[in-house]
């Protein structure tokens, strides 16, 4: 027993050594962590997804440490074997994750020490969880961008194949959701090809910034060990190295950029979804989706609902939400690392999984889209969609565009009264509006004529659509 006012060193030591503290950082703590705080602060339930990347980073770090003489080759061997064993345990679902050990990094390190003793305790030399976690996320995202790229490429190819089948199919093109001018269905599909191609480009561009290595930045200020960052980067296949240790552990802009790119892709998928939903309704009846991509109603026996595009349209909302969450999480954080950053993982992982699934299902579904060509054609005959062509025809005969616009307006009004489409008026009827109109007018105002006339780069003539498909194929090779 210690007398009052006397510092009883042994008592104090016993208390702190035996308390239920975190063994990886508990040295300066006198009290154990409050039970709920442990759960509240733990990320293991979601960051264990990073486990294999964490091991990959640790292997590279240990190899580099042994090369610069901080670890002996025997220590490296024990660490490597231990990490291999842990990898085996994780992939075979034999690893016991513990909330007490907070996160994936400490779970793995603690197990390594259990397996190989002191060398395990040396692995964290010259490293902090701050540069470790930033590295893990980049390794993870790098892989995921590659997987997502494969899916976008499948979708791009599916769009080209479908556009090729549909280059001669005529449908109404819309502005304000009013029939505007006839277009080739293939051309319409190629509009999505262009969008997803820009998305593909953006992902590849962002990849450079993801593929940059923070390891070696320590907690924030670097490390006093003679590390060789170029070597670690080489082992991990990083193209570049973060050039400022404070920035490296703190910013998550590479992940936010990915989330922004993901939002753009989802926005494009959502627009495409919306059109597929409209087109497969009885009111449009332009396409049919196979039963395998639709579901029925539990009450209305006649229903066939386009669930897949509807879900994709809905999921665009959560991906946007994740982007806003990440931006808001980062905004206002002082340098360098703050625990706020632990909150980057769930929105990022959810974005990756959602985006991957949506692209995957679309790449599978696009080849199954069946166009209803006759319905599309008949629909293009409603709405006087070649009125601009008639005006252009009159301009070519010498009239000013404004006068031509006025005359065609009158012709449209006449056609409405006659319950016909402008393109269905006879030469005799048309001549009433201007005597310069000859029989060649039908090359201009028929749906086919209207399409064929738009024979320039980026135009909707079947010839140009065919050229665009060839160019598209080359561009994604
Ligand atoms: N689990 C943490 C995260 O996800 C790892 C880094 C912890 N660093 C720290 N200084 N507490 O961000």
Short mmCIF file of N, CA, C and O in Angstrom, two decimals, residues 162 166 169-172 185-186 188-189 192 271-291 293-294 304-306 309 362 365-377 379:
data_model
loop_
_atom_site.label_atom_id
_atom_site.label_comp_id
_atom_site.label_asym_id
_atom_site.label_seq_id
_atom_site.Cartn_x
_atom_site.Cartn_y
_atom_site.Cartn_z
N UNK A 162 -25.09 -2.12 -81.65
CA UNK A 162 -26.52 -1.83 -81.81
C UNK A 162 -26.71 -0.69 -82.83
O UNK A 162 -27.59 -0.76 -83.69
N UNK A 166 -28.83 -0.44 -86.40
CA UNK A 166 -29.93 0.53 -86.45
C UNK A 166 -29.60 1.79 -87.23
O UNK A 166 -30.29 2.79 -87.09
N UNK A 169 -32.48 2.85 -89.35
CA UNK A 169 -33.79 2.96 -88.67
C UNK A 169 -34.10 4.43 -88.42
O UNK A 169 -33.29 5.15 -87.84
N UNK A 170 -35.29 4.85 -88.86
CA UNK A 170 -35.65 6.27 -88.70
C UNK A 170 -36.57 6.45 -87.50
O UNK A 170 -37.55 5.71 -87.34
N UNK A 171 -36.23 7.41 -86.69
CA UNK A 171 -37.08 7.75 -85.53
C UNK A 171 -37.20 9.27 -85.45
O UNK A 171 -36.40 9.98 -86.06
N UNK A 172 -38.17 9.77 -84.71
CA UNK A 172 -38.20 11.22 -84.53
C UNK A 172 -37.11 11.62 -83.53
O UNK A 172 -36.95 10.97 -82.50
N UNK A 185 -31.87 5.99 -85.68
CA UNK A 185 -31.80 5.46 -84.31
C UNK A 185 -30.33 5.17 -83.95
O UNK A 185 -29.89 5.39 -82.83
N UNK A 186 -29.58 4.72 -84.97
CA UNK A 186 -28.15 4.48 -84.74
C UNK A 186 -27.44 5.75 -84.30
O UNK A 186 -26.60 5.73 -83.39
N UNK A 188 -28.76 8.29 -82.76
CA UNK A 188 -29.20 8.58 -81.39
C UNK A 188 -28.38 7.74 -80.40
O UNK A 188 -27.90 8.24 -79.38
N UNK A 189 -28.18 6.48 -80.72
CA UNK A 189 -27.40 5.62 -79.83
C UNK A 189 -25.95 6.08 -79.76
O UNK A 189 -25.32 6.02 -78.69
N UNK A 192 -24.99 8.48 -77.05
CA UNK A 192 -24.57 7.88 -75.77
C UNK A 192 -23.15 7.34 -75.86
O UNK A 192 -22.39 7.42 -74.89
N UNK A 271 -29.96 9.22 -67.94
CA UNK A 271 -30.67 9.79 -69.11
C UNK A 271 -31.04 8.67 -70.08
O UNK A 271 -32.15 8.62 -70.61
N UNK A 272 -30.10 7.78 -70.31
CA UNK A 272 -30.34 6.65 -71.20
C UNK A 272 -31.49 5.81 -70.62
O UNK A 272 -32.42 5.40 -71.34
N UNK A 273 -31.44 5.58 -69.32
CA UNK A 273 -32.50 4.80 -68.65
C UNK A 273 -33.87 5.44 -68.88
O UNK A 273 -34.84 4.76 -69.22
N UNK A 274 -33.90 6.74 -68.68
CA UNK A 274 -35.16 7.46 -68.83
C UNK A 274 -35.73 7.24 -70.25
O UNK A 274 -36.93 7.01 -70.42
N UNK A 275 -34.87 7.28 -71.25
CA UNK A 275 -35.35 7.09 -72.62
C UNK A 275 -35.83 5.65 -72.83
O UNK A 275 -36.86 5.42 -73.47
N UNK A 276 -35.08 4.70 -72.28
CA UNK A 276 -35.49 3.29 -72.45
C UNK A 276 -36.86 3.06 -71.78
O UNK A 276 -37.70 2.33 -72.30
N UNK A 277 -37.05 3.73 -70.65
CA UNK A 277 -38.33 3.58 -69.93
C UNK A 277 -39.46 4.17 -70.78
O UNK A 277 -40.50 3.54 -70.98
N UNK A 278 -39.23 5.37 -71.30
CA UNK A 278 -40.26 5.98 -72.15
C UNK A 278 -40.51 5.16 -73.40
O UNK A 278 -41.65 4.88 -73.76
N UNK A 279 -39.44 4.78 -74.05
CA UNK A 279 -39.59 4.07 -75.33
C UNK A 279 -40.28 2.72 -75.18
O UNK A 279 -40.91 2.24 -76.12
N UNK A 280 -40.14 2.10 -74.00
CA UNK A 280 -40.76 0.78 -73.86
C UNK A 280 -42.20 0.90 -73.33
O UNK A 280 -42.86 -0.11 -73.13
N UNK A 281 -42.68 2.14 -73.14
CA UNK A 281 -44.07 2.30 -72.71
C UNK A 281 -44.99 2.11 -73.92
O UNK A 281 -44.56 2.29 -75.07
N UNK A 282 -46.26 1.78 -73.66
CA UNK A 282 -47.22 1.57 -74.75
C UNK A 282 -47.41 2.87 -75.52
O UNK A 282 -47.74 2.86 -76.70
N UNK A 283 -47.19 4.02 -74.87
CA UNK A 283 -47.41 5.31 -75.52
C UNK A 283 -46.36 5.56 -76.60
O UNK A 283 -46.67 6.08 -77.66
N UNK A 284 -45.12 5.25 -76.33
CA UNK A 284 -44.07 5.38 -77.36
C UNK A 284 -44.00 4.11 -78.20
O UNK A 284 -44.05 4.16 -79.42
N UNK A 285 -43.79 2.98 -77.51
CA UNK A 285 -43.69 1.67 -78.16
C UNK A 285 -42.61 1.65 -79.25
O UNK A 285 -42.83 1.14 -80.34
N UNK A 286 -41.45 2.19 -78.92
CA UNK A 286 -40.32 2.21 -79.88
C UNK A 286 -39.44 0.98 -79.76
O UNK A 286 -38.73 0.62 -80.69
N UNK A 287 -39.39 0.43 -78.53
CA UNK A 287 -38.47 -0.70 -78.31
C UNK A 287 -39.15 -1.72 -77.42
O UNK A 287 -40.15 -1.43 -76.76
N UNK A 288 -38.57 -2.92 -77.40
CA UNK A 288 -38.96 -3.82 -76.31
C UNK A 288 -37.69 -4.33 -75.65
O UNK A 288 -36.66 -4.53 -76.30
N UNK A 289 -37.79 -4.46 -74.34
CA UNK A 289 -36.69 -5.04 -73.56
C UNK A 289 -37.09 -6.48 -73.28
O UNK A 289 -38.27 -6.77 -73.07
N UNK A 290 -36.13 -7.38 -73.25
CA UNK A 290 -36.51 -8.78 -73.03
C UNK A 290 -37.05 -9.00 -71.61
O UNK A 290 -36.71 -8.25 -70.69
N UNK A 291 -37.86 -10.04 -71.46
CA UNK A 291 -38.42 -10.37 -70.14
C UNK A 291 -37.33 -10.48 -69.08
O UNK A 291 -37.53 -10.12 -67.92
N UNK A 293 -34.89 -8.77 -68.43
CA UNK A 293 -34.45 -7.52 -67.81
C UNK A 293 -35.63 -6.72 -67.23
O UNK A 293 -35.49 -5.56 -66.91
N UNK A 294 -36.80 -7.38 -67.16
CA UNK A 294 -37.99 -6.69 -66.66
C UNK A 294 -38.62 -7.52 -65.55
O UNK A 294 -38.25 -8.66 -65.33
N UNK A 304 -45.36 -5.25 -67.55
CA UNK A 304 -43.96 -5.67 -67.72
C UNK A 304 -43.14 -4.40 -67.47
O UNK A 304 -43.14 -3.48 -68.29
N UNK A 305 -42.54 -4.34 -66.31
CA UNK A 305 -41.90 -3.08 -65.90
C UNK A 305 -40.40 -3.07 -66.20
O UNK A 305 -39.70 -4.05 -65.95
N UNK A 306 -39.90 -1.93 -66.71
CA UNK A 306 -38.47 -1.84 -67.03
C UNK A 306 -37.64 -1.55 -65.77
O UNK A 306 -37.04 -0.49 -65.64
N UNK A 309 -33.56 -0.29 -65.98
CA UNK A 309 -33.28 1.14 -66.15
C UNK A 309 -33.86 2.01 -65.04
O UNK A 309 -33.24 3.03 -64.67
N UNK A 362 -25.97 -2.64 -67.71
CA UNK A 362 -26.25 -1.96 -68.97
C UNK A 362 -25.50 -2.61 -70.14
O UNK A 362 -26.06 -2.76 -71.23
N UNK A 365 -27.46 -5.48 -71.05
CA UNK A 365 -28.83 -5.23 -71.53
C UNK A 365 -28.86 -4.60 -72.94
O UNK A 365 -29.76 -4.92 -73.73
N UNK A 366 -27.90 -3.71 -73.22
CA UNK A 366 -27.97 -2.98 -74.50
C UNK A 366 -28.08 -3.92 -75.72
O UNK A 366 -28.91 -3.69 -76.60
N UNK A 367 -27.31 -5.02 -75.76
CA UNK A 367 -27.45 -5.89 -76.95
C UNK A 367 -28.83 -6.53 -77.07
O UNK A 367 -29.18 -7.05 -78.13
N UNK A 368 -29.62 -6.50 -76.01
CA UNK A 368 -30.93 -7.17 -76.06
C UNK A 368 -32.06 -6.21 -76.47
O UNK A 368 -33.21 -6.62 -76.58
N UNK A 369 -31.73 -4.93 -76.68
CA UNK A 369 -32.77 -3.95 -77.03
C UNK A 369 -33.28 -4.26 -78.45
O UNK A 369 -32.49 -4.35 -79.39
N UNK A 370 -34.58 -4.44 -78.57
CA UNK A 370 -35.19 -4.70 -79.89
C UNK A 370 -35.93 -3.45 -80.33
O UNK A 370 -36.84 -2.99 -79.62
N UNK A 371 -35.56 -2.92 -81.50
CA UNK A 371 -36.27 -1.73 -81.95
C UNK A 371 -37.56 -2.14 -82.67
O UNK A 371 -37.63 -3.20 -83.27
N UNK A 372 -38.57 -1.29 -82.57
CA UNK A 372 -39.81 -1.51 -83.33
C UNK A 372 -39.80 -0.47 -84.44
O UNK A 372 -40.32 0.65 -84.29
N UNK A 373 -39.19 -0.87 -85.55
CA UNK A 373 -38.85 0.09 -86.60
C UNK A 373 -40.08 0.79 -87.19
O UNK A 373 -40.07 1.99 -87.40
N UNK A 374 -41.12 0.02 -87.42
CA UNK A 374 -42.31 0.61 -88.05
C UNK A 374 -42.94 1.66 -87.13
O UNK A 374 -43.34 2.73 -87.58
N UNK A 375 -42.97 1.35 -85.84
CA UNK A 375 -43.55 2.32 -84.89
C UNK A 375 -42.73 3.61 -84.85
O UNK A 375 -43.27 4.72 -84.79
N UNK A 376 -41.41 3.43 -84.88
CA UNK A 376 -40.54 4.61 -84.86
C UNK A 376 -40.79 5.45 -86.12
O UNK A 376 -40.87 6.68 -86.06
N UNK A 377 -40.89 4.77 -87.25
CA UNK A 377 -41.08 5.45 -88.52
C UNK A 377 -42.40 6.23 -88.52
O UNK A 377 -42.46 7.40 -88.88
N UNK A 379 -44.05 7.24 -86.04
CA UNK A 379 -43.97 8.35 -85.08
C UNK A 379 -43.23 9.55 -85.69
O UNK A 379 -43.59 10.71 -85.45
#
